[in-house]
Amino acid sequence: MRLIVGLGNPGAKYERNRHNIGFMAVDEIHRCHSSFSPWRARFQGQVSEGRLGSEKVLLLKPSTFMNDSGRAVGEAIRFYKIEPEDIVVIYDELDLPPAKFRMKTGGGHGGHNGLRSITAHIGADYRRLRLGIGHPGDKKLVSNYVLGDFAKADSDWMEPLLREIADNADLLAEGKDSQFANKLTLALEPEKAKRSGAKPAGGDKGGKTAATKPTKSPGGKGQSHIRQARHAKTPNLPKSGPMADMLKKLLGQSDKS
């Protein structure tokens, strides 16, 4: 059994809070994968069982409020005898800009009370998926900021991020964190992926991907009229005979030119 935990606070009051992006991510996984059962109350939280890829997975949203998240996580792992490497905790990260993410295993809690509680109950060796929400700029503003709702404009980056997490959740369940991170980077930050040399999935049998740069034809669309005129081919004119003499007179040319 693998455990994927989303952190947040229960209740409609907190539903759209920045602090609840962990809940949102787990909800999106649940929504996108039909194998999961309806949510039910268990382990001091809301749980759903299903499969991601070849793995049996328990989704968990603690109902203990953020600061006591470890109680719910601790009950679940003791019941199923789940090892730390089989646990992924998804949560909000102030020190990452919005739309950014990072995967890591172990480490400190960084001042996040949900992680502080989980580490106190099960140790620090679990895996973490950190989702950036940005920082308000002043430590005194942090509490109101994380408990404030996302703006409507945040949907432009948040919805694609949550969708990609759900679409690639099977890699999380299988412990393939590097592949998971690569997939998200390719989808959400293609320019960064290109600079780092990451290769998109698919491509031909030789491992090469199809060219995406459109082919430009001289004088084609996308060029100014001046550039089109520069690229236009000069018509073939007769160089001798009556027609050539007539054209020279019309164009004011002489035999010296």
Coordinates of C-alpha atoms in Angstrom, one line a residue:
M1 CA 0.0 0.0 0.0
R2 CA 1.2 3.5 -0.9
L3 CA 0.0 6.6 0.9
I4 CA -0.5 10.0 -0.8
V5 CA -1.3 12.7 1.7
G6 CA -2.6 16.2 0.8
L7 CA -2.3 18.8 3.6
G8 CA -4.9 21.5 4.3
N9 CA -7.6 22.5 6.7
P10 CA -11.1 20.9 6.6
G11 CA -14.3 22.8 5.9
A12 CA -15.8 25.1 3.3
K13 CA -14.2 28.1 5.0
Y14 CA -10.7 27.0 4.0
E15 CA -11.5 25.3 0.7
R16 CA -9.8 27.8 -1.6
N17 CA -7.0 28.9 0.8
R18 CA -3.4 28.8 -0.4
H19 CA -2.7 26.5 2.6
N20 CA -5.1 24.0 1.1
I21 CA -3.3 23.3 -2.3
G22 CA -2.3 19.9 -0.9
F23 CA -6.0 19.0 -0.5
M24 CA -6.7 20.3 -4.0
A25 CA -4.0 18.1 -5.5
V26 CA -5.3 15.0 -3.9
D27 CA -8.9 15.9 -4.9
E28 CA -7.7 16.2 -8.5
I29 CA -6.0 12.8 -8.4
H30 CA -9.3 11.3 -7.0
R31 CA -11.3 13.1 -9.7
C32 CA -9.2 11.9 -12.6
H33 CA -8.8 8.3 -11.6
S34 CA -12.0 6.3 -11.6
S35 CA -10.5 3.4 -9.6
F36 CA -10.8 5.3 -6.3
S37 CA -13.6 4.7 -3.9
P38 CA -15.8 7.6 -2.6
W39 CA -14.3 9.6 0.3
R40 CA -15.1 8.3 3.7
A41 CA -14.1 9.2 7.3
R42 CA -11.2 7.1 8.7
F43 CA -7.9 7.7 10.5
Q44 CA -9.0 11.1 11.6
G45 CA -9.3 12.2 8.0
Q46 CA -11.0 11.6 4.7
V47 CA -9.7 8.6 2.8
S48 CA -10.2 6.9 -0.5
E49 CA -8.6 3.6 -1.8
G50 CA -7.8 2.9 -5.4
R51 CA -5.0 2.0 -7.8
L52 CA -2.4 4.1 -9.7
G53 CA -0.6 2.1 -12.3
S54 CA 0.3 -1.2 -10.7
E55 CA 0.2 0.1 -7.1
K56 CA -2.6 0.1 -4.5
V57 CA -2.9 3.6 -3.1
L58 CA -4.6 5.3 -0.1
L59 CA -5.4 9.0 -0.5
L60 CA -5.6 10.9 2.7
K61 CA -6.8 14.4 3.7
P62 CA -6.4 14.8 7.5
S63 CA -9.4 16.3 9.3
T64 CA -7.3 17.3 12.3
F65 CA -6.5 20.8 10.9
M66 CA -3.0 21.5 9.6
N67 CA -1.1 21.7 12.9
D68 CA -2.1 18.2 13.9
S69 CA -1.8 16.5 10.5
G70 CA 0.7 13.9 11.9
R71 CA -2.0 12.2 14.0
A72 CA -4.0 11.2 10.9
V73 CA -0.9 10.2 9.0
G74 CA 0.4 8.2 11.9
E75 CA -2.8 6.2 12.3
A76 CA -2.9 5.3 8.6
I77 CA 0.7 4.1 8.4
R78 CA 0.5 2.0 11.6
F79 CA -2.7 0.3 10.3
Y80 CA -1.2 -0.5 6.9
K81 CA 2.4 -0.8 8.1
I82 CA 3.5 1.6 5.4
E83 CA 7.2 2.5 5.1
P84 CA 8.4 6.2 4.9
E85 CA 9.6 5.7 1.3
D86 CA 6.0 4.8 0.3
I87 CA 4.5 8.0 1.6
V88 CA 4.2 11.2 -0.4
V89 CA 3.0 14.4 1.3
I90 CA 1.8 17.2 -0.9
Y91 CA 1.8 20.7 0.6
D92 CA 2.2 24.5 0.0
E93 CA 5.6 26.0 -0.2
L94 CA 6.1 29.7 0.6
D95 CA 9.7 29.7 -0.6
L96 CA 8.8 28.7 -4.2
P97 CA 7.1 31.1 -6.7
P98 CA 3.6 30.2 -7.7
A99 CA 3.3 27.5 -10.4
K100 CA 6.7 26.0 -9.4
F101 CA 7.2 22.6 -7.7
R102 CA 9.9 20.5 -6.1
M103 CA 10.3 16.9 -5.1
K104 CA 12.5 15.9 -2.2
T105 CA 12.9 13.1 0.4
G106 CA 13.5 13.8 4.0
G107 CA 14.8 17.1 5.4
G108 CA 13.4 19.6 7.9
H109 CA 10.0 21.1 8.1
G110 CA 11.0 24.6 7.0
G111 CA 8.5 26.2 9.5
H112 CA 5.5 24.4 7.9
N113 CA 3.3 23.3 10.8
G114 CA 1.8 20.4 8.9
L115 CA 5.3 18.9 8.2
R116 CA 6.3 19.6 11.8
S117 CA 3.5 17.5 13.1
I118 CA 4.0 14.7 10.6
T119 CA 7.7 14.5 11.4
A120 CA 7.0 14.4 15.1
H121 CA 4.7 11.4 14.6
I122 CA 6.5 9.3 11.9
G123 CA 10.0 10.8 11.4
A124 CA 11.4 12.8 8.6
D125 CA 12.2 10.3 5.9
Y126 CA 9.0 10.6 3.9
R127 CA 8.8 12.0 0.4
R128 CA 7.5 15.5 -0.2
L129 CA 5.9 17.3 -3.2
R130 CA 6.2 21.0 -2.6
L131 CA 3.9 23.3 -4.5
G132 CA 4.9 27.0 -4.7
I133 CA 2.4 29.6 -3.6
G134 CA 4.9 32.5 -3.3
H135 CA 5.7 34.7 -0.3
P136 CA 3.9 37.9 0.8
G137 CA 7.3 39.5 1.4
D138 CA 7.0 40.1 5.1
K139 CA 7.0 37.3 7.8
K140 CA 4.3 39.1 9.7
L141 CA 1.9 38.7 6.7
V142 CA 2.4 35.0 6.3
S143 CA -0.5 33.7 8.4
N144 CA -3.1 35.9 6.6
Y145 CA -1.5 35.1 3.3
V146 CA -1.6 31.3 3.5
L147 CA -5.1 31.4 5.0
G148 CA -6.3 33.7 2.2
D149 CA -8.0 32.4 -0.9
F150 CA -6.3 32.1 -4.3
A151 CA -7.2 34.8 -6.7
K152 CA -9.2 34.0 -9.8
A153 CA -6.1 34.7 -11.9
D154 CA -4.2 32.0 -10.1
S155 CA -6.4 29.4 -11.9
D156 CA -4.3 30.1 -15.0
W157 CA -1.3 28.3 -13.5
M158 CA -2.9 26.2 -10.7
E159 CA -5.3 24.2 -12.9
P160 CA -2.6 23.0 -15.3
L161 CA -0.3 22.2 -12.4
L162 CA -2.9 20.1 -10.5
R163 CA -4.0 18.4 -13.8
E164 CA -0.4 17.3 -14.5
I165 CA 0.1 16.0 -11.0
A166 CA -3.1 13.9 -11.4
D167 CA -2.2 12.7 -14.9
N168 CA 1.3 11.5 -13.7
A169 CA 0.3 10.3 -10.2
D170 CA 1.1 6.7 -11.1
L171 CA 4.8 7.7 -11.2
L172 CA 4.5 9.0 -7.7
A173 CA 2.8 5.8 -6.5
E174 CA 5.6 3.8 -8.1
G175 CA 8.3 5.8 -6.5
K176 CA 9.6 7.3 -9.7
D177 CA 10.0 10.8 -8.4
S178 CA 12.6 11.9 -11.0
Q179 CA 10.4 10.8 -13.9
F180 CA 7.4 12.5 -12.3
A181 CA 9.3 15.7 -12.0
N182 CA 10.6 15.5 -15.5
K183 CA 7.1 15.0 -16.9
L184 CA 5.7 18.0 -15.0
T185 CA 8.7 20.1 -16.2
L186 CA 8.2 19.1 -19.8
A187 CA 4.5 20.0 -19.6
L188 CA 4.6 23.2 -17.5
E189 CA 8.1 24.6 -18.3
P190 CA 9.1 23.4 -21.8
E191 CA 11.7 26.1 -22.2
K192 CA 13.4 25.1 -19.0
A193 CA 13.2 21.5 -20.0
K194 CA 14.8 22.3 -23.4
R195 CA 17.7 24.1 -21.6
S196 CA 18.3 21.2 -19.3
G197 CA 18.3 18.7 -22.1
A198 CA 15.2 16.8 -20.9
K199 CA 13.5 14.9 -23.7
P200 CA 9.8 14.8 -24.1
A201 CA 8.0 11.5 -24.0
G202 CA 7.2 9.9 -27.3
G203 CA 9.2 10.7 -30.5
D204 CA 10.3 8.2 -33.1
K205 CA 12.0 4.9 -32.6
G206 CA 15.4 6.5 -32.7
G207 CA 14.5 8.7 -29.7
K208 CA 14.2 11.8 -31.7
T209 CA 11.2 14.0 -31.5
A210 CA 9.4 15.6 -34.4
A211 CA 10.4 19.1 -35.3
T212 CA 7.9 21.7 -34.1
K213 CA 9.4 24.7 -35.8
P214 CA 7.3 25.7 -38.7
T215 CA 9.0 25.8 -42.1
K216 CA 9.1 29.2 -43.7
S217 CA 8.9 29.6 -47.5
P218 CA 10.4 32.7 -49.1
G219 CA 7.7 35.3 -49.6
G220 CA 5.2 33.2 -47.6
K221 CA 3.0 34.3 -44.7
G222 CA 4.6 36.0 -41.8
Q223 CA 6.9 38.2 -43.9
S224 CA 6.4 41.9 -44.6
H225 CA 5.6 43.0 -48.1
I226 CA 9.1 44.5 -48.4
R227 CA 10.7 41.2 -47.5
Q228 CA 8.4 39.3 -49.9
A229 CA 9.5 41.7 -52.7
R230 CA 13.1 41.1 -51.9
H231 CA 12.6 37.3 -52.1
A232 CA 10.6 37.5 -55.3
K233 CA 12.3 36.0 -58.3
T234 CA 13.3 38.4 -61.1
P235 CA 11.3 37.5 -64.3
N236 CA 13.4 36.3 -67.3
L237 CA 13.5 39.1 -69.9
P238 CA 14.6 38.8 -73.5
K239 CA 18.1 40.1 -74.0
S240 CA 18.0 40.6 -77.8
G241 CA 15.5 41.1 -80.6
P242 CA 12.7 43.5 -81.2
M243 CA 11.1 42.8 -77.9
A244 CA 14.3 43.5 -76.0
D245 CA 14.8 46.8 -77.9
M246 CA 11.2 47.9 -77.0
L247 CA 11.7 47.1 -73.3
K248 CA 14.9 49.0 -73.2
K249 CA 13.2 52.1 -74.5
L250 CA 10.3 51.7 -72.1
L251 CA 12.6 51.3 -69.1
G252 CA 15.0 54.0 -70.2
Q253 CA 17.9 51.6 -70.5
S254 CA 20.7 52.0 -73.0
D255 CA 23.1 49.4 -74.4
K256 CA 25.8 50.7 -72.1
S257 CA 24.0 49.6 -68.9

